[in-house]
Each structure stands twice: as C-alpha cells, then as structure tokens.
Tab-separated table of C-alpha atoms and ligand atoms in Angstrom:
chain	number	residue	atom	x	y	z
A	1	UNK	CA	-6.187	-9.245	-24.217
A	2	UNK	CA	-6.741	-11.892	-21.605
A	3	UNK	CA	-5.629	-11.339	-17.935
A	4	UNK	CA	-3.044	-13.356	-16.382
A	5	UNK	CA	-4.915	-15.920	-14.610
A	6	UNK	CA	-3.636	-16.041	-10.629
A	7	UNK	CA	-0.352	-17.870	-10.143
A	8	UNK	CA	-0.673	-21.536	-8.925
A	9	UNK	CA	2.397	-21.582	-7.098
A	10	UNK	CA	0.896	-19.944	-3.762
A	11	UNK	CA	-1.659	-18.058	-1.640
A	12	UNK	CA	-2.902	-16.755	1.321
A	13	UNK	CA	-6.444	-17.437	1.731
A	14	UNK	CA	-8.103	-15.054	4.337
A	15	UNK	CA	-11.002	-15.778	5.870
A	16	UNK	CA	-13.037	-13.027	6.460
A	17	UNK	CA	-16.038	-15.018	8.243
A	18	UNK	CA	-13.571	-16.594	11.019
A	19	UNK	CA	-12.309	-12.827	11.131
A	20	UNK	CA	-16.016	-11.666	11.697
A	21	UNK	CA	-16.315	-14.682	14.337
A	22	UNK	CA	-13.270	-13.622	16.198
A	23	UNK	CA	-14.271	-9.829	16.362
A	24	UNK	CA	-17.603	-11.283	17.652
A	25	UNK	CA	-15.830	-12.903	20.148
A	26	UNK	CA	-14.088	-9.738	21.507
A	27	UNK	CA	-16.910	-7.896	21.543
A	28	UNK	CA	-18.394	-10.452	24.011
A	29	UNK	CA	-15.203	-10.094	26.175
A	30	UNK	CA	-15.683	-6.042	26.946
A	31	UNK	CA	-18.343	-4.483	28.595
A	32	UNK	CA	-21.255	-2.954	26.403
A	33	UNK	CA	-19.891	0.591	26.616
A	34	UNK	CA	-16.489	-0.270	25.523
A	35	UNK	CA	-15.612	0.486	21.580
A	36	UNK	CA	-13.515	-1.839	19.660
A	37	UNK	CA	-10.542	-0.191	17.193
A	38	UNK	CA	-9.958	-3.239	14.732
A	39	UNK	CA	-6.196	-2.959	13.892
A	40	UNK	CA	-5.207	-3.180	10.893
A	41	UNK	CA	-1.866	-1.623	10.419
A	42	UNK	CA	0.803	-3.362	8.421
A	43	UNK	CA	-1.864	-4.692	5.436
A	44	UNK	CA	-3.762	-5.567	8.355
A	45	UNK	CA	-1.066	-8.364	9.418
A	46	UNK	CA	-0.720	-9.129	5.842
A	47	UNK	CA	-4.677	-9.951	5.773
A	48	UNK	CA	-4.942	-7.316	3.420
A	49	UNK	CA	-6.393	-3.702	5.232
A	50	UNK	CA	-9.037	-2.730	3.396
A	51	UNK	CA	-11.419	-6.278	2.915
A	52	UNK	CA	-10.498	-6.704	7.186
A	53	UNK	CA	-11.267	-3.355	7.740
A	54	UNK	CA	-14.856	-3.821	6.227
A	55	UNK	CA	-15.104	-6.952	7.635
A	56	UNK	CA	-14.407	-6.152	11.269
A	57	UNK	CA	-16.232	-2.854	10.930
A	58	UNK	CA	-19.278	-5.090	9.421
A	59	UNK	CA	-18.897	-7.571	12.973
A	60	UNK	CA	-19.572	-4.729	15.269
A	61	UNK	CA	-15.761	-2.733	15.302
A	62	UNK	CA	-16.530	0.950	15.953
A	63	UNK	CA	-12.820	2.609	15.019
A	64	UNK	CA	-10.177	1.528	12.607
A	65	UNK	CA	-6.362	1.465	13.487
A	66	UNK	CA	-3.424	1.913	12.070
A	67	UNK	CA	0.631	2.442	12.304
A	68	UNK	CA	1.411	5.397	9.743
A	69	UNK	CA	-0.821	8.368	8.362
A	70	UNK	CA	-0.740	6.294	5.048
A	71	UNK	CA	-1.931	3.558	5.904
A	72	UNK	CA	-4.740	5.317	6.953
A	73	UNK	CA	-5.164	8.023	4.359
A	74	UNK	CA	-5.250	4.608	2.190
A	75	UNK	CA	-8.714	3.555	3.793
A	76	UNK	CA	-10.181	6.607	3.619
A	77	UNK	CA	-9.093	6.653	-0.095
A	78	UNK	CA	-10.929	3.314	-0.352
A	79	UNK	CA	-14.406	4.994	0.522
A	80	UNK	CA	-14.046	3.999	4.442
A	81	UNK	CA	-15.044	7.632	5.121
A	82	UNK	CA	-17.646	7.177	8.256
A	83	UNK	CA	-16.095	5.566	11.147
A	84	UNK	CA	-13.317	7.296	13.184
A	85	UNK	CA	-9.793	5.961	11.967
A	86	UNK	CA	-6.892	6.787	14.067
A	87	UNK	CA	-3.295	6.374	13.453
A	88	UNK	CA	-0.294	6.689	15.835
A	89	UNK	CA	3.111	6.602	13.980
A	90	UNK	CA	4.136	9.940	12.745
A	91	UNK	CA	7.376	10.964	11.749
A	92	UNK	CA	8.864	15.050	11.373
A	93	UNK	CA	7.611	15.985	7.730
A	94	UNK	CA	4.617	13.602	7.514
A	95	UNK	CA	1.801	14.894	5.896
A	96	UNK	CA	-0.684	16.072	8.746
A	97	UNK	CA	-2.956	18.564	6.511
A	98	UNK	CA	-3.907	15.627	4.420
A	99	UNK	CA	-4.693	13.715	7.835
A	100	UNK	CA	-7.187	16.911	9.224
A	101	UNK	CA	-9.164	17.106	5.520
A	102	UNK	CA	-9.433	12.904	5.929
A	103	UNK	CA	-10.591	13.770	9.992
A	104	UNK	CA	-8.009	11.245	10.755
A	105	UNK	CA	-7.582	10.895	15.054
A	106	UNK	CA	-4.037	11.835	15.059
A	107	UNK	CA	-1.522	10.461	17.752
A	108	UNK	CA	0.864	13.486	19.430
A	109	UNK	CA	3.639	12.257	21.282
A	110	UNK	CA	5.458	15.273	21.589
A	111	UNK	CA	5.756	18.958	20.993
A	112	UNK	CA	7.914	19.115	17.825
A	113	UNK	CA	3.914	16.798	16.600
A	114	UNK	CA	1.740	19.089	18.846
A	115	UNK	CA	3.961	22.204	16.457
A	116	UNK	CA	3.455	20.380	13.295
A	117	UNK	CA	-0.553	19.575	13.826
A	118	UNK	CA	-1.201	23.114	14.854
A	119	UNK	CA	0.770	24.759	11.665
A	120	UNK	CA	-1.361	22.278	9.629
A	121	UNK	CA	-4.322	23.724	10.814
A	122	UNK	CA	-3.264	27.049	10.204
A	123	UNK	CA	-2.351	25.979	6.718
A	124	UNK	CA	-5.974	23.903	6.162
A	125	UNK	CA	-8.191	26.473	7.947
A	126	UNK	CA	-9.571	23.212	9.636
A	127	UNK	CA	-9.716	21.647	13.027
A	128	UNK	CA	-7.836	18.512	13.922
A	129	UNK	CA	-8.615	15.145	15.999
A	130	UNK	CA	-5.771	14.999	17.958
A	131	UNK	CA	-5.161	12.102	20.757
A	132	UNK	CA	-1.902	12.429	23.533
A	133	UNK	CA	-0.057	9.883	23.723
A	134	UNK	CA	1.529	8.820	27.050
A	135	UNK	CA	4.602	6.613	27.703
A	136	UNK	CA	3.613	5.010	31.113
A	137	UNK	CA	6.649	2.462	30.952
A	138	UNK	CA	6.927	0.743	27.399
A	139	UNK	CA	9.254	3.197	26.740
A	140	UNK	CA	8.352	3.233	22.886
A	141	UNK	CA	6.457	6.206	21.733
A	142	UNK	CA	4.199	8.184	23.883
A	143	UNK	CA	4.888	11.466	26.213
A	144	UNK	CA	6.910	11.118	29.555
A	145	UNK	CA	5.180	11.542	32.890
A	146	UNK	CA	7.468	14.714	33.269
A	147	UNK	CA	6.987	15.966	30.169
A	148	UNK	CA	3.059	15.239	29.810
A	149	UNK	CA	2.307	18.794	31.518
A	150	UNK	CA	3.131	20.888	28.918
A	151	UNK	CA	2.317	18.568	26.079
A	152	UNK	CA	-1.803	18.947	27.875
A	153	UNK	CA	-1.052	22.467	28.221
A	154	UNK	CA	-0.285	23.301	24.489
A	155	UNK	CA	-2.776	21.153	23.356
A	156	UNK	CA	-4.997	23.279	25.304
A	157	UNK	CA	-3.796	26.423	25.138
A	158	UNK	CA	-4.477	25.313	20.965
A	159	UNK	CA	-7.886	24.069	21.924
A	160	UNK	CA	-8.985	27.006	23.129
A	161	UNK	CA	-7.590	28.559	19.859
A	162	UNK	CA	-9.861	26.095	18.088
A	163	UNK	CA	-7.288	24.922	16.135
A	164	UNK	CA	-7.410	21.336	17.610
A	165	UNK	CA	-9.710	18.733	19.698
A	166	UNK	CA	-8.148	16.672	22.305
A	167	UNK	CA	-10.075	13.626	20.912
A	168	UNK	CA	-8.400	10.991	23.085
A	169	UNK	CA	-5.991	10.111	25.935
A	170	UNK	CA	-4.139	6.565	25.203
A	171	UNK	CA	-1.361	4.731	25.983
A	172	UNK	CA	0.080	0.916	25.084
A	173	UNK	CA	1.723	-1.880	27.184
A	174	UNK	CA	4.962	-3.426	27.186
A	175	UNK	CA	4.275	-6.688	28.726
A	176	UNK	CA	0.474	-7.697	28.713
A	177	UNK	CA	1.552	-10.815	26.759
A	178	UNK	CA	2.228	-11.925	30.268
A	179	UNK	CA	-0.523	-11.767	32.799
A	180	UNK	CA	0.801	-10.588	36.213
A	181	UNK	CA	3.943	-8.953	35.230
A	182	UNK	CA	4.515	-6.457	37.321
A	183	UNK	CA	4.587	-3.594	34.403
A	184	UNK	CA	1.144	-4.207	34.060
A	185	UNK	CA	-0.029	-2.772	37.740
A	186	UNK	CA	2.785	-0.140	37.626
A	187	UNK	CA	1.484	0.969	33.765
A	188	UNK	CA	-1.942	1.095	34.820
A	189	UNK	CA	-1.186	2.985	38.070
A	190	UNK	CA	1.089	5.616	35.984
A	191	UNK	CA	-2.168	5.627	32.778
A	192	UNK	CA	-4.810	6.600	35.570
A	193	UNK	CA	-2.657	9.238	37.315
A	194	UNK	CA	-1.632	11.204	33.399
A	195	UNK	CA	-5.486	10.379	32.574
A	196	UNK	CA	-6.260	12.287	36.020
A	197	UNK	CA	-4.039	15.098	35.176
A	198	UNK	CA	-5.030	15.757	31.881
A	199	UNK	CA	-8.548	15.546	32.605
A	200	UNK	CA	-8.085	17.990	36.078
A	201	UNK	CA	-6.320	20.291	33.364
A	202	UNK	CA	-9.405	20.620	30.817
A	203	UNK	CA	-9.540	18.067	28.399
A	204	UNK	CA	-12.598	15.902	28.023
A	205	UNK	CA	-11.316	13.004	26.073
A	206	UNK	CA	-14.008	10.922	23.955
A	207	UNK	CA	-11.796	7.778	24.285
A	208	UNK	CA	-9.325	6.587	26.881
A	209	UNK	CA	-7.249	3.566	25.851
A	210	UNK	CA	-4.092	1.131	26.094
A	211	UNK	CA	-5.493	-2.317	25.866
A	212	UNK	CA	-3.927	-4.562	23.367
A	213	UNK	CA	-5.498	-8.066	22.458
A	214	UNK	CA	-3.776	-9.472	25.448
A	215	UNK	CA	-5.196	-6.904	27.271
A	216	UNK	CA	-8.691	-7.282	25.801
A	217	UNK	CA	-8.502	-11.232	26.765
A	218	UNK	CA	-7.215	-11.190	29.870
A	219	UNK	CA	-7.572	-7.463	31.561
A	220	UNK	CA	-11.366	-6.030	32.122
A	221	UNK	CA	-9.665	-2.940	34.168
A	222	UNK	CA	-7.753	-2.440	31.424
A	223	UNK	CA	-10.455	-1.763	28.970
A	224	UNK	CA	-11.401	2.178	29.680
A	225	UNK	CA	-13.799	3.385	26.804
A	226	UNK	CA	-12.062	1.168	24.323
A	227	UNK	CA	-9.498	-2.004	23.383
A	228	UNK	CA	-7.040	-2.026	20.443
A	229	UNK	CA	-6.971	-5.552	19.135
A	230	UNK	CA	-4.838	-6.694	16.550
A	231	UNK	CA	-3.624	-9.682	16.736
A	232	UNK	CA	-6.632	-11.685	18.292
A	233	UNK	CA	-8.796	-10.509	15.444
A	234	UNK	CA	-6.437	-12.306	13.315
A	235	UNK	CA	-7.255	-15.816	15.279
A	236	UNK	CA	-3.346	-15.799	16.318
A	237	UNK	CA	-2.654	-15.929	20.027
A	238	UNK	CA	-0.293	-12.885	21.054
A	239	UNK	CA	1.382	-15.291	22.888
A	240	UNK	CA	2.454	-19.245	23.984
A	241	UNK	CA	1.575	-18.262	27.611
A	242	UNK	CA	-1.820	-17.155	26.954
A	243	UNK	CA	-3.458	-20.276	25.114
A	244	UNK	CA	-3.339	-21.067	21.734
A	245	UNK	CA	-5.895	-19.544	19.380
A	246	UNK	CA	-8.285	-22.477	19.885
A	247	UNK	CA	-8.139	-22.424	23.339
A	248	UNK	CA	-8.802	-18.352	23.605
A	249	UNK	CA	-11.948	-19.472	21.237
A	250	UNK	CA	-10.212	-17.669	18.040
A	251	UNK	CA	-10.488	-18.596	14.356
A	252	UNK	CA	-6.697	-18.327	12.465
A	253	UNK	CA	-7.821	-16.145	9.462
A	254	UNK	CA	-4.703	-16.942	7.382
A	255	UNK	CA	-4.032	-19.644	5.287
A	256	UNK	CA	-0.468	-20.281	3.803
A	257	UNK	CA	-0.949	-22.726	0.754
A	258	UNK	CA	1.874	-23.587	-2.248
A	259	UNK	CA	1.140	-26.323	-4.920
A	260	UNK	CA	4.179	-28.847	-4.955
A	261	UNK	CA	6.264	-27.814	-8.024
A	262	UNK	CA	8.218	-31.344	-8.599
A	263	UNK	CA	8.366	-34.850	-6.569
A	264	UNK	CA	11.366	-37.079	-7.470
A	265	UNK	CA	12.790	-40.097	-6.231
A	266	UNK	CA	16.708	-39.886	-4.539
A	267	UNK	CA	19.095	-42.140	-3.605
A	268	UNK	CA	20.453	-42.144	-0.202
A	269	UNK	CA	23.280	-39.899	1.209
A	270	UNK	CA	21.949	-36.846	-1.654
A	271	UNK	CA	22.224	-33.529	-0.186
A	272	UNK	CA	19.459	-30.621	0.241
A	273	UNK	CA	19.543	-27.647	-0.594
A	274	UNK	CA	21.816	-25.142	-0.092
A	275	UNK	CA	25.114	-26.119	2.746
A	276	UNK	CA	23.874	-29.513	2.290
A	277	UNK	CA	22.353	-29.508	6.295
A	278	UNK	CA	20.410	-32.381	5.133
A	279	UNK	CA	21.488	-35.447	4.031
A	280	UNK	CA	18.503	-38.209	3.036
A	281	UNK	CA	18.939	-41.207	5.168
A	282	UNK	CA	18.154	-44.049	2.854
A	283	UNK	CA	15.950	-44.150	-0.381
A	284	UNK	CA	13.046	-41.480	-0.563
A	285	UNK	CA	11.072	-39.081	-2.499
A	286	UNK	CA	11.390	-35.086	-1.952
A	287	UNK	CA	8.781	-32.473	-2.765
A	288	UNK	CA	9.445	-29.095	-3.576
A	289	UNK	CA	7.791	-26.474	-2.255
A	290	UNK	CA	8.038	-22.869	-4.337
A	291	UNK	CA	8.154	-20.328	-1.304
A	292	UNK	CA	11.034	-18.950	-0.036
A	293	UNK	CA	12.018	-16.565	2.653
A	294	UNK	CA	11.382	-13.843	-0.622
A	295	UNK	CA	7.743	-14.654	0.675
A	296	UNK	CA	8.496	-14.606	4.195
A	297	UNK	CA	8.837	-17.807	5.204
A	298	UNK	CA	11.412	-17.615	7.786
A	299	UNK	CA	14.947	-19.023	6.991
A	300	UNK	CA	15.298	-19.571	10.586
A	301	UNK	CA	12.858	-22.313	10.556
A	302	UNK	CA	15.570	-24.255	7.845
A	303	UNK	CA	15.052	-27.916	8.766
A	304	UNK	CA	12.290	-27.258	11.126
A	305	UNK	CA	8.755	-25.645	9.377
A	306	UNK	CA	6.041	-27.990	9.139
A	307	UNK	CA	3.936	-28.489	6.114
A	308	UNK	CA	1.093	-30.490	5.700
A	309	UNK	CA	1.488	-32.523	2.113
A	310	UNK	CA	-0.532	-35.300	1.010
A	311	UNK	CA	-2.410	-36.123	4.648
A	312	UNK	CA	1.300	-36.057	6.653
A	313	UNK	CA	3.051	-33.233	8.592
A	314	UNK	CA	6.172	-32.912	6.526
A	315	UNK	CA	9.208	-31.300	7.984
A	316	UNK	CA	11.175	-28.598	5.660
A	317	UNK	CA	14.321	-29.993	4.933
A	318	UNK	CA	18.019	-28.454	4.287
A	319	UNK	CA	17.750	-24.478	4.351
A	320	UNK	CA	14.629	-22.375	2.979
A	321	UNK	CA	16.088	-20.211	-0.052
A	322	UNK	CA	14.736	-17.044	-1.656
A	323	UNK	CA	11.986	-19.116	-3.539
A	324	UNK	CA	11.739	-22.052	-2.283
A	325	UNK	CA	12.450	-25.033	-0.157
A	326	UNK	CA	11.990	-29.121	-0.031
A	327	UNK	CA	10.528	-31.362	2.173
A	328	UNK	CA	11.260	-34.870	2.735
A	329	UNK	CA	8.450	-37.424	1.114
A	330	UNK	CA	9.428	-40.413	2.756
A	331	UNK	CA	8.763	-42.733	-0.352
A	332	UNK	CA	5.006	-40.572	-0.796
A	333	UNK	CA	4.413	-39.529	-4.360
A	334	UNK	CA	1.858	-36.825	-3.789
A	335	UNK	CA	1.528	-35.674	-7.738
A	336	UNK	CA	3.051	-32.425	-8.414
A	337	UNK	CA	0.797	-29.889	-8.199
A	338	UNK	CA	-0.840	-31.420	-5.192
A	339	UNK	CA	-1.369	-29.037	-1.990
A	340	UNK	CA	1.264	-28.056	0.585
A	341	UNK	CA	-0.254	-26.566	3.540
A	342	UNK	CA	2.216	-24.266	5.976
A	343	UNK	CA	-0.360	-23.076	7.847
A	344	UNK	CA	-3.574	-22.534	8.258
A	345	UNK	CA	-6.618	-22.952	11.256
A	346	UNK	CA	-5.307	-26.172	12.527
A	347	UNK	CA	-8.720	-28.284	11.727
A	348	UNK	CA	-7.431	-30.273	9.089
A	349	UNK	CA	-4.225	-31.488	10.639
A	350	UNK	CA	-2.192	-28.573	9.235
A	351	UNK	CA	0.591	-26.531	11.451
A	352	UNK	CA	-0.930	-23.078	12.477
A	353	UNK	CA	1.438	-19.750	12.202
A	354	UNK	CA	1.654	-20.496	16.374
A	355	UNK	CA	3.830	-23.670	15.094
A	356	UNK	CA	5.783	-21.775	12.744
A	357	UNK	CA	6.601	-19.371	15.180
A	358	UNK	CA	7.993	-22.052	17.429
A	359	UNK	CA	9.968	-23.380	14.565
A	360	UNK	CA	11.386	-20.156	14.103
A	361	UNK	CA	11.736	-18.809	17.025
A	362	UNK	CA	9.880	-15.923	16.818
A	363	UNK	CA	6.191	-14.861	17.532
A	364	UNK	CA	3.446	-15.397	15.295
A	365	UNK	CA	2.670	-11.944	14.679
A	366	UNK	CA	5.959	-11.707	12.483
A	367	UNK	CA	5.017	-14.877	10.646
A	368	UNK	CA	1.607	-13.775	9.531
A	369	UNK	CA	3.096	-9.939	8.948
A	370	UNK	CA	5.585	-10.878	6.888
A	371	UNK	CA	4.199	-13.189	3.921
A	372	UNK	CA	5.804	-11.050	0.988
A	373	UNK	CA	3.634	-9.541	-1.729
A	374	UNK	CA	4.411	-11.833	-3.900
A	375	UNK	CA	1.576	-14.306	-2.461
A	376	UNK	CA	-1.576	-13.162	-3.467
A	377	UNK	CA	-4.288	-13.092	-1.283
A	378	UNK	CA	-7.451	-14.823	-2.028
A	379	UNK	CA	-10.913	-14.269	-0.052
A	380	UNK	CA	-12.916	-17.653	-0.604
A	381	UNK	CA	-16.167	-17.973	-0.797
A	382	UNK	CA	-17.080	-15.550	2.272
A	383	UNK	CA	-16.413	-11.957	0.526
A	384	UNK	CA	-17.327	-9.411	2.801
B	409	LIG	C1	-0.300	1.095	19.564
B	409	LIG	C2	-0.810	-0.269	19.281
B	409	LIG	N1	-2.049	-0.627	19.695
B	409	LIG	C3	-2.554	-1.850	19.474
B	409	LIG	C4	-1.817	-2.795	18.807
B	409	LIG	C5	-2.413	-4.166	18.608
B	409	LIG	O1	-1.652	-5.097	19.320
B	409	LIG	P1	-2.064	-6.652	19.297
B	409	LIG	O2	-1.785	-7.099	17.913
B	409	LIG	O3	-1.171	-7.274	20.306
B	409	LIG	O4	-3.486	-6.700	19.646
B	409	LIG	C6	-0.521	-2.483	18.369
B	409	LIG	C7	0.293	-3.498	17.693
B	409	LIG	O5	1.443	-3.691	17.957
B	409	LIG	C8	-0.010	-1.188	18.604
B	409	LIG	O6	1.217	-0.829	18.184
C-alpha cells in the first residue's frame, strides 16, 4: 500500500534553525549562571513539543517546560530522559506516581498536591522533585503569602521523611508584558520575601524562578537561577508594547501557508461568503483560501486577516468559515494552486502572527497556539 502523500491544502512550516537562533539569543540576554527552561507546553505553541524541545535543548536550553503532567510524561516517552523537565498544572486525581518514576519537577500549589505527591511516594517507594509554587499577585495558581507557611512546613516535615525534595521555589507574573507596571516591583518584593522564608525555614532550592520571556527581555533582576521563556523562543513578541519580533532580534518560527483552491472572475455587487459582509465593488477576481477557523484562523479577523498571494497583501474578505475563506484578487489571476501566505517571518513581505493578532484582536500567542491539527506541520530543510 502506498501512504497518503501530505495534503496540499495547508501547513505550518517550523523552523527549527530560527528557533535555535532565538534560544541563542536569550541565552545572550541572562547572565552565565542563569538556566534556561524552553517552554513548550501546548505542542510547544503549536510548533510541535517534541522536534522544539530537541531543538532548544540542542541551542543551549538546560530544562524543559510544560503545562500538564502529560505533556510532559509525553517527552519523556519520546526518549527526552536526561534533562530536568518540570511541569506546573496539576489537577486532584492526576497521575503523580507516573510523574516520580519519569523524575518529573513537580509544581505544588497547595496542600490537597503536597497530600497527593506524598501518598504517591508512599505508593512508588520513590522520592519526588517537588517545586512550591507561590502566588505573589497574579492571582492564578501558586500558594498565598498566608498560606505559604505551612505549605514549606509539610514539604519539610516530608523532606525530612525522605519522601520528597524541595527542588525549586518559583513563581510567575501577571503583568511583565508591560515594563514598569507597578505589579512588577510589588511581585518581586512579595517573590524575595516567600523565597526568604522558605529558605530561613530549611529548604535549599536548586532553582528559583518567575521570569517569563518578557521578563527574560526586559528584567535582569528578575532572572534568579533561571527564566521560563515561551513565547520569545517562538520569534513572537509577548507583546505590541515591547517591540515586534524583529526589533527584540527574534526569528518567527511559524509559517502559516494554504495553496489557493479556485480563482474566478465575478461581476460586481456578488456577495462573500457567509452574511454577505462583503460586497465586490466593481469587476474582480476572488481566491479561495481552504483554512477556516476549524484550523484556527480566527473568525474575528472576518474581513480583516492579511494574506500574502501572488506578491500582494490580500485582505480576507466576507467572514472566515469552518474551512475556509476568500480573498479579494483585484483582477490578479494567481493560478490555483499558487501560495497563500498568512503568516510567516515577515522577510518576504508576508503578515507575521503579530499582524494577525491585531486583526483579531487578540495576542499572538493565541494565534500561533491555536492552528488546529488538521495543518500538518512540516520541518524544512533544517531537521534538528
Ligand atoms: C508558568 C509559566 N511560565 C512561563 C510561561 C512562558 O510564558 P511566555 O510565553 O510569555 O514566555 C508560561 C506561559 O504562559 C507559564 O504559564
């Protein structure tokens, strides 16, 4: 039998070198001492976990990060078995035995965690990597300031029981997207005083963290023993007030391509797409484009995406649907098949996932993270 060759109608391409390039460049950003966790929760952004993972570990990242215990059970499963991987989203039930025989770091936010961790190790016979989370203002996950004594204590009261090491002290930000709010001071201030605590109290953390990549860009005091970048690695800026990507001196990794699945000619007045919010003008051609909000492009950005076709920024027009969407031609006759670009590094003319966002009217993080499974992801030319 012969395999299905890859569908023509779309892919991301990822580009593992400009990945490598931009964990270079955050390495050059932090002091010598300070360790780099590569994110790569969420399919690593949609970049696809395990090729980033190798990639970024291969560039000089130290530890690997993710969301949920799966996601990281699923890179030690893929023979990523010698570098610390930590993961921070764990819900009642979750399956913490497997995460002490994979010597997973494992976040504890609370007690009814620190209770689970500490039957598991009963259970295994083995000791686990356990890190404390503290909330010090994002109000998210992590351990209140008035709670965070007894969380230390149990965790060392089961220290000392040797059922558990106290691997790491960490916390995250709510607002380092924008330098000098005044969360930032007030988080930091809060992070030293828990770190103090914890550390006056016994426990001799290998890693102290809470930088994010706006952090790691913008916040040397903020780096402690390591930075958690996610996004930056990605070549997306975390946000419009920082820079864009080129100016932070980061590669976009993703790019969004579809082959145009018909061109026709219209008369004027002829509606598109569904509701009919676009109406041509005159006489012109329209492309269709076969991605749809089914692959994540965002419905919200009906009659406003841009897509490169045929050497012009195009503008999508009338609503996105499931699986697909047109854009206005303007009398061009690319041939069918020919290349529609939604996104990509920017250095051939084509919108980045920063313009999308805009579009939108969201941040690019979600634009990147949510390209559907549907679009496969291809790894040109660089491998890893
Ligand atoms: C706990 C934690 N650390 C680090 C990151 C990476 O953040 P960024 O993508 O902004 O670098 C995230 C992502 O949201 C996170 O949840």
């Amino acid at each position: 039998m012969t395999e299905t060759p890859p569908p023509r109608r779309a892919r991301a391409e990822i580009d593992l070198g400009a990945l490598r390039a931009n964990v270079r460049t955050l390495r050059a950003r932090v002091a010598p001492h300070v360790r780099i966790m590569a994110v790569v929760k969420a399919d690593a952004y949609g970049h696809g976990a395990v090729r980033c993972a190798r990639a970024a570990l291969g560039a000089g990242a130290d530890w690997l990060g993710t969301a949920t215990p799966h996601e990281a059970l699923a890179l030690r499963a893929a023979g990523i078995t010698d570098v610390p991987v930590m993961c921070w989203l764990w819900t009642p039930g979750d399956p913490w035995d497997r995460g002490i025989e994979a010597g997973l770091d494992m976040s504890v936010s609370g007690m009814w965690a620190l209770r689970e961790v500490v039957a598991a190790t009963e259970a295994t016979g083995k000791r686990a990597r356990i890190q404390l989370k503290a909330d010090t203002g994002l109000g998210r996950n992590g351990c209140q300031p008035a709670d965070w004594p007894e969380l230390v204590a149990q965790a060392l009261k089961a220290q000392a029981r040797g059922l558990v090491k106290v691997t790491g002290l960490w916390s995250h930000f709510a607002c380092a997207d924008e330098p000098h709010h005044p969360s930032i001071a007030a988080q930091l201030d809060v992070f030293r005083s828990m770190l103090q605590y914890a550390e006056k109290a016994g426990v001799e953390p290998e890693v102290r963290h809470i930088a994010n990549s706006p952090a790691t860009l913008t916040l040397a005091e903020a780096h402690f023993d390591m930075v958690r970048p996610g996004i930056a690695m990605y070549g997306v800026s975390p946000s419009q007030g920082l820079g864009t990507s080129a100016e932070l001196g980061l590669r976009p990794v993703m790019s969004l391509k579809a082959s145009v699945a018909l061109v026709k000619h219209v008369p004027a007045g002829h509606g598109v797409s569904y509701g009919h919010h676009y109406v041509t003008e005159g006489e012109t051609t329209l492309g269709l484009v076969p991605l749809g909000y089914a692959d994540g492009v965002p419905r919200h950005a009906s009659g406003r995406g841009p897509v490169l076709v045929g050497g012009r920024v195009r503008t999508v027009a009338g609503r996105v649907a499931m699986d697909q969407f047109v854009v206005d031609l303007g009398g061009d006759t690319p041939e069918p098949g020919a290349e529609a670009v939604l996104f990509g590094s920017g250095e051939r003319g084509e919108p980045t996932a920063e313009d999308w966002a805009v579009a939108a009217d969201t941040i690019a993080y979600e634009i990147v993270t949510r390209i559907g499974a549907r679009v496969p992801r291809v790894y040109p030319g660089n491998g890893d």
